[in-house]
PDB file of C-alpha atoms in Angstrom:
ATOM      1  CA  MET I  28      -1.327  -3.239   1.388  1.00 97.00           C
ATOM      2  CA  LEU I  29       1.328  -4.060   3.935  1.00 97.00           C
ATOM      3  CA  LYS I  30       1.368  -4.058   7.718  1.00 98.00           C
ATOM      4  CA  VAL I  31       3.611  -1.330   9.123  1.00 98.00           C
ATOM      5  CA  ASN I  32       5.682  -2.547  12.041  1.00 95.00           C
ATOM      6  CA  LYS I  33       5.971   0.684  13.991  1.00 97.00           C
ATOM      7  CA  GLN I  34       8.845   1.029  16.420  1.00 96.00           C
ATOM      8  CA  SER I  35       9.155   3.367  19.353  1.00 96.00           C
ATOM      9  CA  GLU I  36       9.361   7.014  18.444  1.00 96.00           C
ATOM     10  CA  PRO I  37      13.004   7.679  17.465  1.00 97.00           C
ATOM     11  CA  ASP I  38      15.131   9.763  19.823  1.00 97.00           C
ATOM     12  CA  PHE I  39      15.913  12.403  17.192  1.00 96.00           C
ATOM     13  CA  TYR I  40      12.178  13.041  16.805  1.00 97.00           C
ATOM     14  CA  LYS I  41      11.602  13.284  20.565  1.00 96.00           C
ATOM     15  CA  LYS I  42      14.453  15.784  20.833  1.00 96.00           C
ATOM     16  CA  PHE I  43      13.077  17.822  17.927  1.00 96.00           C
ATOM     17  CA  LYS I  44       9.629  18.111  19.506  1.00 96.00           C
ATOM     18  CA  LYS I  45      11.057  19.017  22.891  1.00 95.00           C
ATOM     19  CA  LYS I  46      13.464  21.626  21.506  1.00 95.00           C
ATOM     20  CA  GLU I  47      11.292  23.235  18.802  1.00 94.00           C
ATOM     21  CA  ASN I  48       7.837  22.734  20.349  1.00 94.00           C
ATOM     22  CA  PRO I  49       5.991  22.797  16.990  1.00 93.00           C
ATOM     23  CA  THR I  50       2.372  23.915  17.173  1.00 92.00           C
ATOM     24  CA  SER I  51       1.317  22.886  13.648  1.00 91.00           C
ATOM     25  CA  TRP I  52       2.524  20.793  10.727  1.00 93.00           C
ATOM     26  CA  ASN I  53       3.633  23.985   8.963  1.00 89.00           C
ATOM     27  CA  ASP I  54       6.281  24.433  11.670  1.00 90.00           C
ATOM     28  CA  TYR I  55       7.939  21.266  10.360  1.00 92.00           C
ATOM     29  CA  ASN I  56       8.776  23.030   7.080  1.00 87.00           C
ATOM     30  CA  LYS I  57      11.349  25.192   8.874  1.00 85.00           C
ATOM     31  CA  PHE I  58      13.537  22.192   9.704  1.00 85.00           C
ATOM     32  CA  ASN I  59      14.945  19.081   8.024  1.00 83.00           C
ATOM     33  CA  ILE I  60      12.967  16.789  10.314  1.00 93.00           C
ATOM     34  CA  LYS I  61      10.555  15.533   7.622  1.00 94.00           C
ATOM     35  CA  THR I  62      13.400  14.043   5.585  1.00 93.00           C
ATOM     36  CA  ASP I  63      14.822  12.299   8.652  1.00 94.00           C
ATOM     37  CA  LEU I  64      11.409  10.949   9.641  1.00 96.00           C
ATOM     38  CA  LYS I  65      10.611   9.657   6.155  1.00 95.00           C
ATOM     39  CA  LYS I  66      13.927   7.886   5.901  1.00 95.00           C
ATOM     40  CA  PHE I  67      13.700   6.341   9.371  1.00 97.00           C
ATOM     41  CA  MET I  68      10.176   4.992   8.826  1.00 97.00           C
ATOM     42  CA  LEU I  69      10.917   3.731   5.325  1.00 96.00           C
ATOM     43  CA  GLU I  70      14.093   1.898   6.297  1.00 95.00           C
ATOM     44  CA  ASN I  71      13.200   0.660   9.781  1.00 97.00           C
ATOM     45  CA  GLU I  72       9.457  -0.007   9.663  1.00 98.00           C
ATOM     46  CA  GLN I  73       8.404  -0.448   6.037  1.00 97.00           C
ATOM     47  CA  ASP I  74      11.264  -2.372   4.370  1.00 93.00           C
ATOM     48  CA  GLY I  75      11.400   0.324   1.690  1.00 94.00           C
ATOM     49  CA  TYR I  76       7.776  -0.105   0.546  1.00 95.00           C
ATOM     50  CA  CYS I  77       4.815   2.227   0.356  1.00 97.00           C
ATOM     51  CA  PRO I  78       2.383   0.429   2.712  1.00 98.00           C
ATOM     52  CA  TYR I  79      -0.589   1.275   0.519  1.00 98.00           C
ATOM     53  CA  CYS I  80       0.398   0.247  -3.029  1.00 98.00           C
ATOM     54  CA  GLU I  81       3.411  -1.930  -2.065  1.00 97.00           C
ATOM     55  CA  GLN I  82       5.789  -0.348  -4.543  1.00 95.00           C
ATOM     56  CA  LYS I  83       9.409   0.201  -3.572  1.00 94.00           C
ATOM     57  CA  ILE I  84      10.230   3.842  -2.838  1.00 95.00           C
ATOM     58  CA  ASP I  85      13.536   5.206  -4.091  1.00 89.00           C
ATOM     59  CA  PHE I  86      14.351   7.605  -1.286  1.00 81.00           C
ATOM     60  CA  SER I  87      17.172   9.239  -3.234  1.00 77.00           C
ATOM     61  CA  LYS I  88      14.660  10.496  -5.805  1.00 77.00           C
ATOM     62  CA  GLU I  89      12.318  12.206  -3.339  1.00 79.00           C
ATOM     63  CA  GLU I  90       9.519   9.810  -4.281  1.00 85.00           C
ATOM     64  CA  SER I  91       7.744  10.053  -0.945  1.00 94.00           C
ATOM     65  CA  HIS I  92       5.924  12.147   1.607  1.00 95.00           C
ATOM     66  CA  ILE I  93       4.842  11.754   5.222  1.00 97.00           C
ATOM     67  CA  GLU I  94       1.319  10.432   5.246  1.00 97.00           C
ATOM     68  CA  HIS I  95      -0.913  10.983   8.247  1.00 98.00           C
ATOM     69  CA  VAL I  96      -3.075   7.864   8.258  1.00 98.00           C
ATOM     70  CA  LYS I  97      -5.766   9.739  10.147  1.00 98.00           C
ATOM     71  CA  PRO I  98      -5.602  13.005   8.169  1.00 97.00           C
ATOM     72  CA  ARG I  99      -4.618  16.103  10.105  1.00 93.00           C
ATOM     73  CA  ASN I 100      -6.857  18.254   7.889  1.00 90.00           C
ATOM     74  CA  GLY I 101      -9.638  15.713   7.826  1.00 87.00           C
ATOM     75  CA  GLY I 102     -10.805  15.700  11.394  1.00 90.00           C
ATOM     76  CA  TYR I 103      -7.668  14.778  13.321  1.00 95.00           C
ATOM     77  CA  PRO I 104      -5.621  18.000  13.715  1.00 94.00           C
ATOM     78  CA  GLU I 105      -4.445  16.954  17.179  1.00 95.00           C
ATOM     79  CA  LEU I 106      -2.572  13.988  15.636  1.00 96.00           C
ATOM     80  CA  PHE I 107      -0.305  16.094  13.407  1.00 96.00           C
ATOM     81  CA  GLN I 108       2.819  14.946  15.257  1.00 96.00           C
ATOM     82  CA  THR I 109       1.664  11.635  16.702  1.00 97.00           C
ATOM     83  CA  TYR I 110       4.332   9.217  15.525  1.00 98.00           C
ATOM     84  CA  ASP I 111       2.016   6.186  15.361  1.00 97.00           C
ATOM     85  CA  ASN I 112      -0.153   8.112  12.887  1.00 98.00           C
ATOM     86  CA  MET I 113       2.677   8.622  10.351  1.00 98.00           C
ATOM     87  CA  ILE I 114       3.974   6.465   7.524  1.00 98.00           C
ATOM     88  CA  THR I 115       6.200   7.124   4.531  1.00 98.00           C
ATOM     89  CA  CYS I 116       3.978   7.030   1.456  1.00 97.00           C
ATOM     90  CA  CYS I 117       4.765   7.141  -2.262  1.00 96.00           C
ATOM     91  CA  ASN I 118       4.084  10.277  -4.306  1.00 95.00           C
ATOM     92  CA  GLU I 119       1.949   8.616  -7.001  1.00 94.00           C
ATOM     93  CA  LYS I 120      -0.554  11.283  -8.057  1.00 92.00           C
ATOM     94  CA  SER I 121      -3.588   9.067  -8.589  1.00 95.00           C
ATOM     95  CA  THR I 122      -3.224   6.488  -5.800  1.00 97.00           C
ATOM     96  CA  CYS I 123      -2.378   6.023  -2.136  1.00 97.00           C
ATOM     97  CA  GLY I 124      -2.137   9.117   0.082  1.00 96.00           C
ATOM     98  CA  ASN I 125      -2.599  11.529  -2.813  1.00 96.00           C
ATOM     99  CA  ALA I 126      -5.871   9.797  -3.735  1.00 97.00           C
ATOM    100  CA  LYS I 127      -7.018   9.538  -0.114  1.00 97.00           C
ATOM    101  CA  LYS I 128      -6.306  13.209   0.673  1.00 95.00           C
ATOM    102  CA  ASP I 129      -8.283  14.254   3.747  1.00 95.00           C
ATOM    103  CA  ARG I 130     -11.018  11.647   3.443  1.00 96.00           C
ATOM    104  CA  TYR I 131     -11.099   8.984   6.132  1.00 96.00           C
ATOM    105  CA  ASP I 132     -13.630   6.862   7.978  1.00 97.00           C
ATOM    106  CA  ASP I 133     -12.063   5.336  11.078  1.00 95.00           C
ATOM    107  CA  SER I 134     -14.623   2.531  11.175  1.00 97.00           C
ATOM    108  CA  LEU I 135     -13.943   1.453   7.563  1.00 98.00           C
ATOM    109  CA  PHE I 136     -10.343   2.278   6.684  1.00 98.00           C
ATOM    110  CA  ILE I 137      -7.811  -0.532   7.089  1.00 98.00           C
ATOM    111  CA  ASN I 138      -5.128   1.247   9.087  1.00 98.00           C
ATOM    112  CA  PRO I 139      -1.848  -0.552   8.243  1.00 98.00           C
ATOM    113  CA  VAL I 140      -0.301   0.595  11.527  1.00 98.00           C
ATOM    114  CA  LYS I 141      -3.069  -0.948  13.641  1.00 97.00           C
ATOM    115  CA  GLU I 142      -4.270  -3.859  11.462  1.00 97.00           C
ATOM    116  CA  ASN I 143      -2.802  -6.415   9.089  1.00 97.00           C
ATOM    117  CA  PRO I 144      -4.269  -5.638   5.644  1.00 98.00           C
ATOM    118  CA  GLU I 145      -3.649  -9.226   4.531  1.00 95.00           C
ATOM    119  CA  GLU I 146      -6.526 -10.242   6.831  1.00 97.00           C
ATOM    120  CA  TYR I 147      -8.928  -8.260   4.621  1.00 98.00           C
ATOM    121  CA  ILE I 148      -7.481  -8.273   1.108  1.00 97.00           C
ATOM    122  CA  ASP I 149      -6.762 -10.911  -1.543  1.00 96.00           C
ATOM    123  CA  TYR I 150      -6.017 -10.847  -5.271  1.00 96.00           C
ATOM    124  CA  ASP I 151      -7.800 -11.832  -8.436  1.00 96.00           C
ATOM    125  CA  ILE I 152      -4.949 -13.387 -10.388  1.00 93.00           C
ATOM    126  CA  MET I 153      -6.984 -13.334 -13.599  1.00 94.00           C
ATOM    127  CA  ASN I 154      -6.983  -9.545 -13.810  1.00 96.00           C
ATOM    128  CA  GLY I 155      -4.424  -8.299 -11.243  1.00 96.00           C
ATOM    129  CA  LYS I 156      -6.983  -6.541  -9.065  1.00 98.00           C
ATOM    130  CA  VAL I 157      -7.003  -6.261  -5.292  1.00 98.00           C
ATOM    131  CA  ILE I 158     -10.242  -7.757  -3.941  1.00 98.00           C
ATOM    132  CA  PRO I 159     -11.910  -8.223  -0.544  1.00 98.00           C
ATOM    133  CA  LYS I 160     -11.054 -11.486   1.183  1.00 96.00           C
ATOM    134  CA  TYR I 161     -14.646 -11.828   2.400  1.00 95.00           C
ATOM    135  CA  LEU I 162     -17.834 -11.806   0.323  1.00 93.00           C
ATOM    136  CA  ASN I 163     -19.812  -9.818   2.899  1.00 95.00           C
ATOM    137  CA  GLY I 164     -19.733  -8.401   6.399  1.00 95.00           C
ATOM    138  CA  VAL I 165     -17.514  -5.783   8.028  1.00 95.00           C
ATOM    139  CA  GLY I 166     -14.315  -7.249   6.575  1.00 96.00           C
ATOM    140  CA  CYS I 167     -15.719  -6.957   3.064  1.00 98.00           C
ATOM    141  CA  GLU I 168     -16.895  -3.382   3.626  1.00 98.00           C
ATOM    142  CA  LYS I 169     -13.530  -2.335   5.046  1.00 98.00           C
ATOM    143  CA  ALA I 170     -11.680  -3.851   2.096  1.00 98.00           C
ATOM    144  CA  LYS I 171     -13.988  -2.228  -0.474  1.00 98.00           C
ATOM    145  CA  TYR I 172     -13.764   1.182   1.195  1.00 98.00           C
ATOM    146  CA  THR I 173      -9.974   1.086   1.523  1.00 98.00           C
ATOM    147  CA  ILE I 174      -9.336  -0.236  -1.998  1.00 98.00           C
ATOM    148  CA  GLU I 175     -11.530   2.502  -3.473  1.00 98.00           C
ATOM    149  CA  LEU I 176     -10.217   5.306  -1.266  1.00 98.00           C
ATOM    150  CA  LEU I 177      -6.574   4.540  -2.114  1.00 98.00           C
ATOM    151  CA  LYS I 178      -7.352   3.699  -5.775  1.00 98.00           C
ATOM    152  CA  LEU I 179      -5.461   0.426  -5.453  1.00 98.00           C
ATOM    153  CA  ASN I 180      -7.050  -0.881  -8.653  1.00 98.00           C
ATOM    154  CA  ASN I 181      -6.015   1.967 -10.896  1.00 97.00           C
ATOM    155  CA  ILE I 182      -4.848   0.927 -14.378  1.00 97.00           C
ATOM    156  CA  LYS I 183      -1.124   1.306 -13.720  1.00 96.00           C
ATOM    157  CA  LEU I 184      -1.120  -0.817 -10.561  1.00 97.00           C
ATOM    158  CA  VAL I 185      -3.337  -3.485 -12.102  1.00 98.00           C
ATOM    159  CA  GLU I 186      -1.088  -3.767 -15.178  1.00 97.00           C
ATOM    160  CA  LEU I 187       2.044  -4.038 -13.037  1.00 96.00           C
ATOM    161  CA  ARG I 188       0.427  -6.782 -10.937  1.00 96.00           C
ATOM    162  CA  LYS I 189      -0.707  -8.665 -14.044  1.00 96.00           C
ATOM    163  CA  ARG I 190       2.866  -8.672 -15.362  1.00 94.00           C
ATOM    164  CA  MET I 191       4.162  -9.929 -12.033  1.00 92.00           C
ATOM    165  CA  ILE I 192       1.530 -12.693 -11.918  1.00 93.00           C
ATOM    166  CA  GLU I 193       2.506 -13.741 -15.444  1.00 92.00           C
ATOM    167  CA  THR I 194       6.197 -13.853 -14.477  1.00 88.00           C
ATOM    168  CA  MET I 195       5.472 -15.916 -11.373  1.00 88.00           C
ATOM    169  CA  SER I 196       3.271 -18.362 -13.299  1.00 87.00           C
ATOM    170  CA  TYR I 197       6.373 -19.614 -15.141  1.00 85.00           C
ATOM    171  CA  LEU I 198       8.346 -20.306 -11.967  1.00 84.00           C
ATOM    172  CA  ASP I 199       8.533 -23.519  -9.985  1.00 84.00           C
ATOM    173  CA  LYS I 200       8.579 -23.418  -6.179  1.00 79.00           C
ATOM    174  CA  GLU I 201      12.377 -23.220  -5.916  1.00 83.00           C
ATOM    175  CA  ASP I 202      12.607 -20.383  -8.434  1.00 83.00           C
ATOM    176  CA  LEU I 203       9.744 -18.569  -6.709  1.00 79.00           C
ATOM    177  CA  ASP I 204      11.583 -18.792  -3.382  1.00 79.00           C
ATOM    178  CA  MET I 205      14.618 -17.169  -5.017  1.00 81.00           C
ATOM    179  CA  TYR I 206      12.357 -14.545  -6.615  1.00 77.00           C
ATOM    180  CA  ILE I 207      10.869 -13.684  -3.216  1.00 76.00           C
ATOM    181  CA  GLN I 208      14.354 -13.047  -1.820  1.00 78.00           C
ATOM    182  CA  ASN I 209      14.870 -10.266  -4.370  1.00 71.00           C
ATOM    183  CA  LYS I 210      14.812  -7.098  -2.272  1.00 65.00           C
ATOM    184  CA  ASP I 211      13.618  -4.949  -5.181  1.00 77.00           C
ATOM    185  CA  ILE I 212      10.348  -6.650  -6.066  1.00 87.00           C
ATOM    186  CA  ASN I 213       7.058  -4.826  -5.668  1.00 92.00           C
ATOM    187  CA  PHE I 214       3.751  -6.205  -4.363  1.00 93.00           C
ATOM    188  CA  ILE I 215       5.252  -8.493  -1.733  1.00 90.00           C
ATOM    189  CA  SER I 216       1.835  -9.537  -0.386  1.00 92.00           C
ATOM    190  CA  LEU I 217       0.834 -10.616  -3.911  1.00 93.00           C
ATOM    191  CA  VAL I 218       3.960 -12.773  -4.075  1.00 88.00           C
ATOM    192  CA  LYS I 219       3.125 -14.324  -0.696  1.00 87.00           C
ATOM    193  CA  TYR I 220      -0.475 -14.854  -1.825  1.00 90.00           C
ATOM    194  CA  MET I 221       0.645 -16.624  -5.008  1.00 87.00           C
ATOM    195  CA  ARG I 222       3.076 -18.786  -3.074  1.00 82.00           C
ATOM    196  CA  SER I 223       0.474 -19.896  -0.520  1.00 83.00           C
ATOM    197  CA  GLU I 224      -2.331 -20.460  -3.027  1.00 79.00           C
ATOM    198  CA  TYR I 225      -0.539 -22.005  -5.992  1.00 71.00           C
ATOM    199  CA  PHE I 226       2.702 -23.621  -4.804  1.00 67.00           C
TER     200      PHE I 226
END
């Protein structure tokens, strides 16, 4: 998971809300505002990544949706247009926002807008799985809950991470630094983890 560096609410969004005065998320379907919001958040706050699984999102292929971190249909209807509650999420069917759906426990979920997930999550480089950084306590419980809720250890993600770990294991520090500069790599926190732990 990646920290989302939220900016101030963009002017085009403020103008939309003032002009259209939407009363529910369904009102957003009448306008092109969702596309503009997704693109703005992805490019300006998320460096092109899904904050949950850390895969690059190809915006041109409609591979994303607006994710309400605190779900609007899961106990937080009043936050349907709160900008700090929105991220651009991938459309993977079995992970991330599609796995989370309307389930959410505010005391356990690692909210990537409010917290840095790297403070809670590490990697097992032997099997490519995301693991809690702590063995017990609140940090451990938050990591376990979030990893399970978002299905961050599903087979596809684990296999992709294992391949990346194998690739990185053949690199020296200089080559790894060049590899990190590649704007199209996935799992950037895994790369940073490998660099800090093994180089």
